[in-house]
Coordinates of C-alpha atoms in Angstrom, one line a residue:
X21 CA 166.6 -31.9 -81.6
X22 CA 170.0 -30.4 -81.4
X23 CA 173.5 -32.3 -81.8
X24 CA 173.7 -34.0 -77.7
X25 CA 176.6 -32.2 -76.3
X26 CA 179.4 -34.5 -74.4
X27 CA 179.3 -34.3 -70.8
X28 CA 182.7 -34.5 -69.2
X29 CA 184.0 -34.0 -65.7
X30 CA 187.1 -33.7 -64.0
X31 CA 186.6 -34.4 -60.5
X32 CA 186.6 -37.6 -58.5
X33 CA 182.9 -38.8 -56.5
X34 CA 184.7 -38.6 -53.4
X35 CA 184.9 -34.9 -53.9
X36 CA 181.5 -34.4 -53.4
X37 CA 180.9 -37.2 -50.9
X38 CA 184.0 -35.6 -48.4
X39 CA 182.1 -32.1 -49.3
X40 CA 179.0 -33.5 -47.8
X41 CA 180.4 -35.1 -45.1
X42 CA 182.2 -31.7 -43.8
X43 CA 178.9 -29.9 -44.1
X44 CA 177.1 -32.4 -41.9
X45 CA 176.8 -30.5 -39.0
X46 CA 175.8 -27.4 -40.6
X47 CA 172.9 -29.1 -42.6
X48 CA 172.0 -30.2 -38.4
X49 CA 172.6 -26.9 -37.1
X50 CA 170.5 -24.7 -40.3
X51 CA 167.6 -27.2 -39.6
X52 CA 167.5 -26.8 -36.1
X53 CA 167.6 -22.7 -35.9
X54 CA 165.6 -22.6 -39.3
X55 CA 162.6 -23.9 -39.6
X56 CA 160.9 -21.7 -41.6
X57 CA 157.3 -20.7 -40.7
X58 CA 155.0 -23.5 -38.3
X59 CA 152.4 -22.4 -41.3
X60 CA 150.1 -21.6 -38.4
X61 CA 147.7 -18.8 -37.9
X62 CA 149.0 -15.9 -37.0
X63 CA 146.9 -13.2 -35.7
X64 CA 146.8 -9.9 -36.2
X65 CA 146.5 -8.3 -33.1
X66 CA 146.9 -9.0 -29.4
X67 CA 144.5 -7.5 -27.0
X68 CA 145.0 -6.9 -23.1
X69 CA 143.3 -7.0 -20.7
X70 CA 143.8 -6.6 -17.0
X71 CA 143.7 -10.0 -14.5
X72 CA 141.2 -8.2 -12.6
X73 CA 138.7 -6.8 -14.8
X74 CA 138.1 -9.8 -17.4
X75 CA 134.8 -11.3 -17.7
X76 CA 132.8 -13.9 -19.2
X77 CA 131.6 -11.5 -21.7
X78 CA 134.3 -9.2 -22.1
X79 CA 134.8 -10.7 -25.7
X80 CA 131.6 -9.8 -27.0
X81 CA 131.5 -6.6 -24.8
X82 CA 134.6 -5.0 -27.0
X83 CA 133.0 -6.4 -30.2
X84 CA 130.3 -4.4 -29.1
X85 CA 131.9 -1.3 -27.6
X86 CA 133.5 -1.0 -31.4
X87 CA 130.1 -0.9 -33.4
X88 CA 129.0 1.5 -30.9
X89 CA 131.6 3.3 -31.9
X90 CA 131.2 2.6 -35.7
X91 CA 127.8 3.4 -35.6
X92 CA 128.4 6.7 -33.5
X93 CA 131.6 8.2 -35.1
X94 CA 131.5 6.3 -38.8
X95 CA 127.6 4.9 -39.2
X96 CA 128.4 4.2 -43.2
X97 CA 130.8 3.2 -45.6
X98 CA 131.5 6.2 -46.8
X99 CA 132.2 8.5 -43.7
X100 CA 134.1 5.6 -42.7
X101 CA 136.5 6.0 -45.4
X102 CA 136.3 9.2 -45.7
X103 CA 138.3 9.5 -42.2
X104 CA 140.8 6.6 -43.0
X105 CA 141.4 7.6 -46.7
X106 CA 140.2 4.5 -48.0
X107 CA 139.8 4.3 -51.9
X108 CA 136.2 4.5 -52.9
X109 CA 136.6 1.1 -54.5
X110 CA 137.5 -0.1 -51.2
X111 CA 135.1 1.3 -49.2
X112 CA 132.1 -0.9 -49.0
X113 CA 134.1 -4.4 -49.1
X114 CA 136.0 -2.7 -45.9
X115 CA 133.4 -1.4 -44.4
X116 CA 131.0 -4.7 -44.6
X117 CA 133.9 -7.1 -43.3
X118 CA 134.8 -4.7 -40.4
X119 CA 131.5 -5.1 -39.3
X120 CA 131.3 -8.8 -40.1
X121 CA 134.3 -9.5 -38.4
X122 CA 133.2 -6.9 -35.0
X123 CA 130.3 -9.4 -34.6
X124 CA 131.8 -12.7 -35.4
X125 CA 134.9 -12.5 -34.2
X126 CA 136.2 -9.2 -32.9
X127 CA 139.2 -10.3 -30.8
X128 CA 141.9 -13.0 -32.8
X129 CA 144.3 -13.3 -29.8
X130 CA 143.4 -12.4 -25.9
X131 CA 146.1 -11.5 -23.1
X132 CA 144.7 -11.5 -19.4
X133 CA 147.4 -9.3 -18.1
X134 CA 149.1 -9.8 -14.4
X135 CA 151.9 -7.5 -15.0
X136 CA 152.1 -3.8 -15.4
X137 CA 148.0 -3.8 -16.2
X138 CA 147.4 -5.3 -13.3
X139 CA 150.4 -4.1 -10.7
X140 CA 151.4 -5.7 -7.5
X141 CA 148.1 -7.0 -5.7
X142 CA 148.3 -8.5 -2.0
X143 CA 149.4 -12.7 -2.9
X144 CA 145.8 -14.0 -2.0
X145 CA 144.1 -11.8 -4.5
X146 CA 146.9 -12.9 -7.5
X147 CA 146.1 -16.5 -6.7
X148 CA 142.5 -15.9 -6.8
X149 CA 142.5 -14.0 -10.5
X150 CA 145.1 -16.4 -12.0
X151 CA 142.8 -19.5 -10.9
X152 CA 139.9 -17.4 -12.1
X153 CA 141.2 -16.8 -15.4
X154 CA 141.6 -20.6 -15.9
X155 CA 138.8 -21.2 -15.2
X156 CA 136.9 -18.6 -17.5
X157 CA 139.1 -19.6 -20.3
X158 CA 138.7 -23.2 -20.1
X159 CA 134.8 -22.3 -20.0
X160 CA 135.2 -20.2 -23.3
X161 CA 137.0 -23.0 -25.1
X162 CA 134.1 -25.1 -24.1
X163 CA 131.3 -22.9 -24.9
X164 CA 133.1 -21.6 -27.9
X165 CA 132.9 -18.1 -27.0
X166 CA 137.3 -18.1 -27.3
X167 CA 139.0 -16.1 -28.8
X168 CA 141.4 -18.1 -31.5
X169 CA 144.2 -17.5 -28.8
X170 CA 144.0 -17.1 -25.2
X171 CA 146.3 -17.0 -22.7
X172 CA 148.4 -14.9 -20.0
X173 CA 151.4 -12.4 -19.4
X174 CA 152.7 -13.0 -16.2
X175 CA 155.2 -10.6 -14.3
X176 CA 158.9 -11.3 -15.2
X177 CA 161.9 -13.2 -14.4
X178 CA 163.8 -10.1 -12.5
X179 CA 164.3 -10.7 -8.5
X180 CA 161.6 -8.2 -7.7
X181 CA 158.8 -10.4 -9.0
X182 CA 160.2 -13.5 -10.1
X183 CA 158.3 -15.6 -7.5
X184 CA 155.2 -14.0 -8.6
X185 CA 155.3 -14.7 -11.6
X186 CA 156.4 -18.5 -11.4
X187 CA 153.2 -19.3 -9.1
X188 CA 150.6 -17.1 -11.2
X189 CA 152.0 -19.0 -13.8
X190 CA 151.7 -22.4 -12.6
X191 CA 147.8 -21.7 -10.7
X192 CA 147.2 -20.7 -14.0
X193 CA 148.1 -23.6 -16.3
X194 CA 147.5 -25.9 -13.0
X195 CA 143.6 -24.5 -13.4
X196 CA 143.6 -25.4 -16.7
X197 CA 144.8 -28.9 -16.4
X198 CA 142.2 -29.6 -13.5
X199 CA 139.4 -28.2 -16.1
X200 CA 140.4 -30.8 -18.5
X201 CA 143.4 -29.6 -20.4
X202 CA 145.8 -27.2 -22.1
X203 CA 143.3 -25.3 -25.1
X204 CA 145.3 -25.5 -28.6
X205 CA 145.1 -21.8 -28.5
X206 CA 147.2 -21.4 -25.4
X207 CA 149.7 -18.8 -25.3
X208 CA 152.2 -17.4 -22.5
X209 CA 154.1 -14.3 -22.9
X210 CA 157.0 -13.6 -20.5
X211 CA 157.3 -9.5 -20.1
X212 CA 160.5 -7.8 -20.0
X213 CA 163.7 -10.2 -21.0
X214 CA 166.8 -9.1 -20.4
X215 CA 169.0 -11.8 -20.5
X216 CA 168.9 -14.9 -22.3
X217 CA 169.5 -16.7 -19.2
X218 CA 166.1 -15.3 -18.0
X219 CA 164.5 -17.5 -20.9
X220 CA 166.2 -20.4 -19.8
X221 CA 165.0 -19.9 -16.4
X222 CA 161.5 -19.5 -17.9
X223 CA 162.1 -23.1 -20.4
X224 CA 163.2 -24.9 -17.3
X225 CA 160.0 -23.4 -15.1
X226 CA 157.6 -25.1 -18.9
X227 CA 159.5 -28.8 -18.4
X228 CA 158.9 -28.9 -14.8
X229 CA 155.4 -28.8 -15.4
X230 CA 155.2 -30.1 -17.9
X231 CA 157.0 -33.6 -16.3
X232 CA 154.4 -33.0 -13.3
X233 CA 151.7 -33.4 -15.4
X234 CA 153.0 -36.1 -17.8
X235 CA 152.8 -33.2 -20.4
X236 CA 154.8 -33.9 -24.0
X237 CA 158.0 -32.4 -23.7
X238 CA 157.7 -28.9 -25.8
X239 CA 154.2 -28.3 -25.5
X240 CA 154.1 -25.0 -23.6
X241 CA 155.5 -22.7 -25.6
X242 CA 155.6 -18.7 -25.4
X243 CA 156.2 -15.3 -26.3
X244 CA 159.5 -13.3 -25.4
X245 CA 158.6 -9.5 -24.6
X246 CA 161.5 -7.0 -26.2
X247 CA 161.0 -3.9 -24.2
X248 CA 164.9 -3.2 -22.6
X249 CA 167.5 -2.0 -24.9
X250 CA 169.8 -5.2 -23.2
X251 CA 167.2 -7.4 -25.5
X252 CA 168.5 -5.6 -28.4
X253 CA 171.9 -5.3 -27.9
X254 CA 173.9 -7.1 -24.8
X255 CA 177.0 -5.4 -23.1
X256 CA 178.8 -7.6 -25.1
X257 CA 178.1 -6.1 -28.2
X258 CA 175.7 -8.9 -29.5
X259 CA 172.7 -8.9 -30.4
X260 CA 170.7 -10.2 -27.5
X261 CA 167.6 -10.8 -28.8
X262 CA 169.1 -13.7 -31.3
X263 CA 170.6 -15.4 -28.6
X264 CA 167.2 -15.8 -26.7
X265 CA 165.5 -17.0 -29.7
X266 CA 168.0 -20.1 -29.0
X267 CA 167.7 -20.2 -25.4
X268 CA 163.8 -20.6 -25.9
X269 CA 165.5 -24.1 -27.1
X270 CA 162.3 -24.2 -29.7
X271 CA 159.6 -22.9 -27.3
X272 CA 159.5 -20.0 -28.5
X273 CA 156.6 -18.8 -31.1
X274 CA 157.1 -14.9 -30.9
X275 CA 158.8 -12.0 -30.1
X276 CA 156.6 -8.7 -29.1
X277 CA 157.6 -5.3 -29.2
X278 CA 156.8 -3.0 -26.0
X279 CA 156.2 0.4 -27.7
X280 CA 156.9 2.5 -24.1
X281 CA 158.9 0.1 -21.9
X282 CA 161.2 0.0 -24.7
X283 CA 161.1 4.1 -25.8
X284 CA 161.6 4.7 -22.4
X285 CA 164.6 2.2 -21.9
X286 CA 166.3 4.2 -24.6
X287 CA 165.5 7.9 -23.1
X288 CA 162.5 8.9 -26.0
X289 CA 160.4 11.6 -24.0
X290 CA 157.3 10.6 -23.6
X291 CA 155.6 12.9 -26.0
X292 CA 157.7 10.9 -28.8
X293 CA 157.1 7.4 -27.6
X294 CA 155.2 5.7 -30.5
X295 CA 155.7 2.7 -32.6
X296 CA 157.3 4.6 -35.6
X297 CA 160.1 6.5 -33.9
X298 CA 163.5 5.6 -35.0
X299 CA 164.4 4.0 -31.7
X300 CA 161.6 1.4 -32.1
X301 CA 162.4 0.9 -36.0
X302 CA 166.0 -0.1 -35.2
X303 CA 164.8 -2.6 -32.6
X304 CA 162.4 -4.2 -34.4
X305 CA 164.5 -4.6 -37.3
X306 CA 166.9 -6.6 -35.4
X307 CA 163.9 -8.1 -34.3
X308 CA 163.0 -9.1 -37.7
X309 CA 166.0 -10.8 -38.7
X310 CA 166.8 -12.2 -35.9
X311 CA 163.3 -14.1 -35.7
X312 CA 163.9 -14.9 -39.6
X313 CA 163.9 -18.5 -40.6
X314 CA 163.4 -19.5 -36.9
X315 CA 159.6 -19.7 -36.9
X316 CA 159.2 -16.9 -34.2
X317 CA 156.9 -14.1 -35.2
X318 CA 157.3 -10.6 -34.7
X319 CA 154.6 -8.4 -33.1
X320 CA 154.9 -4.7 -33.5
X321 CA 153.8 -2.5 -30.2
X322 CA 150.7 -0.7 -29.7
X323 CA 149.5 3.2 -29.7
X324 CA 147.8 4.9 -26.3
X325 CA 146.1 7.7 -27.7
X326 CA 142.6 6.2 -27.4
X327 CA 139.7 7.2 -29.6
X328 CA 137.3 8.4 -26.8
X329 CA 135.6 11.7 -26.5
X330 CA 134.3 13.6 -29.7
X331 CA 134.0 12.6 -33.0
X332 CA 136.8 14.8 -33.8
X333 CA 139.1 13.5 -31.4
X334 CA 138.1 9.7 -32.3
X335 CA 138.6 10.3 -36.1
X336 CA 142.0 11.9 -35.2
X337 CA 143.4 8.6 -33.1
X338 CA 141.5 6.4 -36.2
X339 CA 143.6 8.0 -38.4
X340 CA 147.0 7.8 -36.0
X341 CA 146.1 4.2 -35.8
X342 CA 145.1 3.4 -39.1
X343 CA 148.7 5.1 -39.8
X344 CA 150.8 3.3 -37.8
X345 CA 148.9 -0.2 -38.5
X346 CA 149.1 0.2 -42.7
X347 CA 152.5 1.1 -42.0
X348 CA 153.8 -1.8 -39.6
X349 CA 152.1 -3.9 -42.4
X350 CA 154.0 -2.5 -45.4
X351 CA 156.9 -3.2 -42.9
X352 CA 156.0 -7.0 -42.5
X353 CA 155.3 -6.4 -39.2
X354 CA 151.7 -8.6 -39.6
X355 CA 150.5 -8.4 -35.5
X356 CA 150.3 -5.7 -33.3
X357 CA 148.7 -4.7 -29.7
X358 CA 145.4 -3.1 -29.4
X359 CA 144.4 -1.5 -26.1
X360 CA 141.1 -0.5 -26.2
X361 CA 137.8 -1.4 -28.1
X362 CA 138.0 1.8 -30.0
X363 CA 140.9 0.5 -31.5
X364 CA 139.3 -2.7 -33.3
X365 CA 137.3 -0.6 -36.5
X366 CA 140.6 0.5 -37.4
X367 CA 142.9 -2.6 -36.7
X368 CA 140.9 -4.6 -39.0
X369 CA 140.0 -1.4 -41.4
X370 CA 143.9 -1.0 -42.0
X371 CA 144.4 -4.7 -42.7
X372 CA 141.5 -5.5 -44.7
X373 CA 142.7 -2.5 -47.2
X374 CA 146.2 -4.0 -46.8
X375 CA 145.1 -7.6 -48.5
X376 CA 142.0 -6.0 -50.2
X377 CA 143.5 -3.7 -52.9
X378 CA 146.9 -6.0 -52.9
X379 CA 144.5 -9.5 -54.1
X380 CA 144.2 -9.1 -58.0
X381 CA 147.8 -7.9 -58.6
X382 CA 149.3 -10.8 -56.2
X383 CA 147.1 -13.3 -57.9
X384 CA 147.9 -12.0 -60.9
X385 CA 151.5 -12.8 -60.3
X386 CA 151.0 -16.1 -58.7
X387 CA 148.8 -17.1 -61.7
X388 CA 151.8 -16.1 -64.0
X389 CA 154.2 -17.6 -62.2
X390 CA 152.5 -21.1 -61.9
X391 CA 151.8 -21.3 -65.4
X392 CA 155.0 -19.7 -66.2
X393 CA 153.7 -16.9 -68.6
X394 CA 155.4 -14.7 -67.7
X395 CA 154.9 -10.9 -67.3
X396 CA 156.7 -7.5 -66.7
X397 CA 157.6 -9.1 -63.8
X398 CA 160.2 -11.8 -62.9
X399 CA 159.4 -13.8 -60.1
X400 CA 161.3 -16.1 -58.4
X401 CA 160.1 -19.2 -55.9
X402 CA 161.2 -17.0 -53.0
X403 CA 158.4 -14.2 -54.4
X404 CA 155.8 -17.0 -55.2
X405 CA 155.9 -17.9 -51.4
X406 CA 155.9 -14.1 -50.5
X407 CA 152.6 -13.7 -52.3
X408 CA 151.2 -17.0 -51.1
X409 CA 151.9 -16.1 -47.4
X410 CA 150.2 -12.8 -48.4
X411 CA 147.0 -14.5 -49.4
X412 CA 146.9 -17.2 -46.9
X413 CA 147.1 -13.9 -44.0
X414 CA 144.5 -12.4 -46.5
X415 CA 142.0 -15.3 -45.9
X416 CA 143.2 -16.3 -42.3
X417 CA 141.9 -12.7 -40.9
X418 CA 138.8 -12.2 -42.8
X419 CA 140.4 -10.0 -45.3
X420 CA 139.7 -12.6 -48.3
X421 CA 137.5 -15.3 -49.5
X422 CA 139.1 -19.0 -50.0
X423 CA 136.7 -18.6 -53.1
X424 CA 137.6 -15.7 -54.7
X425 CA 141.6 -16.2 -53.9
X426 CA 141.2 -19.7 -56.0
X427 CA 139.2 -17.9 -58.9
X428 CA 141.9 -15.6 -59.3
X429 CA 144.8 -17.8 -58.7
X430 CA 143.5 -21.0 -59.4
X431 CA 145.1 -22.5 -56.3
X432 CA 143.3 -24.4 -53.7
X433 CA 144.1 -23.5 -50.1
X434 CA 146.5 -26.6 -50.0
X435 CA 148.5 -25.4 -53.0
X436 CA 149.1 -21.9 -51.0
X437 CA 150.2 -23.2 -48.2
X438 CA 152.7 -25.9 -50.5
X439 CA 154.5 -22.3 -52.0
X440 CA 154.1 -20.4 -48.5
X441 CA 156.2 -23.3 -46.5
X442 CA 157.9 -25.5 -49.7
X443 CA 159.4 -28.2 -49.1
X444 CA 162.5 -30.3 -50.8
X445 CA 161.2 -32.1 -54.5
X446 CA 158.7 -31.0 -56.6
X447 CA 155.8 -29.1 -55.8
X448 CA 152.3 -30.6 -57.1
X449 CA 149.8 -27.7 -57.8
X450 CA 146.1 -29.6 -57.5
X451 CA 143.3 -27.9 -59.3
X452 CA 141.2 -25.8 -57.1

């Protein structure tokens, strides 16, 4: 042991006590808009489908539709990677979960549409398909043919349609109560938000029924659509988009990009409307850190070049899709929109490569940085809960084992999510 060094200061207690004291209401106001990440699942796609033309089975029918395809278009492993690019190391471990996941569990996250897929219908017929839709997805939670999340996009706060959309909302969540409840998985996106105000409108529309039905306060929560250019940036010169993150006053869980709405707010012909043209890059990156800290996830758009028709024409959308999913993922951009069950082989082919080839080198890191060995590379806490949010979206989608994440890492599930959402003190890592 070394001599033991004097320690002298030359400031007062009170200094730090009156520091304290000033920052009070900032400690309030940082915890409030910053919560970090609920920790949840977050899936990573959103399907939609139109009001009128979901079914019982319509689940299982895309599961279905996209092995057809599989088996017509792709029928191994290794024509399947051949069209994506996938590295031959890959391209078995790909191949087998896509399939795996097409017959357990091909949609993560279900939107039964009443807006711009479904259009203005006559009142009678609205009423009829919202109360259906209740009632098919209360069935599905009960029968356990769900999807993880369900729920419904009704038409928008704008004067047009703004009565619309309150009562499909509330025949809808009214239908659910009356078949025993709100599901867990229960998700409500408002389309096309303009103004923050809108999302008040739409918080005080959630407390009124939720006071009808003796509802916890805050337990309807919901997705804000960003397709206007006013979401983005207000005539103020402000970014829009931040200020209706806090007038969701904590309901809100996401914000979703709308690939065309949006590209065609801003003037992008048509022919150039797609998720990686610079118009929607600059709007989802104000997105992105405008969301960050809050809790609210960000959900990148979808394509509409479908893979129908020839196997030449399906590989060539596989490939524009595979494209634009790897590269929303690289972009932490961990959700999208899928329109079609052609879509699905390549949604989960791009994300399972995504995790896949990215497990031994993130483990490897984690591993290091636990045990604090060291490395060529000099992580910090903020890059240990990077790479456990990384493995946790691994495992949560299918991409990754529990198993073989704790043989590499050796973290248990619990330990991951401890470095993905850390809290104040010390951090106990349990052997897995």
């Amino acid at each position: 042991m070394g001599q033991q060094e004097k320690v002298a200061t030359s400031l007062a207690g009170t200094v730090s006590e009156e520091i304290s004291a000033s920052l009070t209401a900032v400690d309030a106001e940082l915890a409030r808009r910053y919560p970090g990440d609920p920790g949840t699942r977050q899936p990573v796609h959103t399907v939609y489908v139109p009001g009128d033309v979901f079914e019982p089975g319509t689940l299982r029918s895309w599961g279905d539709q996209a092995l057809a395809a599989l088996d017509e278009h792709a029928p191994d492993a290794a024509s399947f990677a051949a069209v994506l690019g996938i590295p031959e190391e890959l391209a078995g471990p790909v191949h087998d979960r896509v399939r795996a996941k097409l017959e357990r569990e091909p949609v993560e996250d279900l939107r039964i549409d009443f807006e711009d897929g479904y259009g203005p219908r006559p009142d009678a017929e609205e009423d009829a398909a919202a109360a259906r839709a209740a009632r098919l997805v209360s069935e599905a939670y009960a029968n356990g043919t769900a999807a993880p999340y369900m729920g419904i996009r009704m038409k928008c706060m704008e004067v047009g349609v703004r009565d619309r959309g309150i009562r499909t909302t509330d025949v809808f969540l009214t239908g659910l109560m009356e078949a025993g409840g709100l599901p867990d998985g229960l998700v409500l996106t408002l389309p096309k938000v303009t103004y923050p105000e809108q999302v008040t409108a739409f918080v005080r529309l959630l407390e009124a029924f939720e006071k009808a039905h003796g509802l916890d306060a805050g337990r309807l929560g919901f997705e804000i659509q960003i397709e206007t250019s006013q979401s983005i940036l207000a005539a103020d010169g402000t970014a829009a988009v931040a200020r209706m993150i806090d007038a969701a006053e904590g309901r809100a869980t996401g914000l979703h990009y709308g690939t065309f709405d949006y590209s065609a707010c801003v003037g992008v012909s048509a022919a150039y409307q797609a998720s990686d043209h610079p118009a929607a890059d600059h709007a989802k990156a104000v997105m992105q850190v405008a969301a960050a800290g809050t809790g609210v996830r960000v959900s990148d758009g979808s394509t509409n070049v479908l893979p129908v028709g020839p196997t030449d024409r399906v590989h060539e959308a596989w490939r524009l899709h595979y494209g634009l999913t790897r590269r929303a993922l690289a972009r932490a951009y961990y959700q999208g929109w899928d329109m079609h069950p052609g879509h699905l082989p390549t949604r989960y082919a791009a994300v399972y490569a995504f995790y896949r080839e990215g497990l031994e080198p993130a483990a490897a890191r984690l591993a290091a940085y636990v045990a604090k060995a060291g490395g060529d590379v000099m992580d910090e806490p903020a890059t240990a809960k990077a790479l456990s949010g990384y493995l946790l979206r691994g495992i949560d989608c299918g991409a990754l084992d529990t198993a073989e994440v704790a043989r590499l890492t050796g973290l248990t599930r619990a330990d991951l999510d401890a470095f993905a959402s850390p809290r104040r003190g010390d951090l106990t890592v349990t052997a897995p």
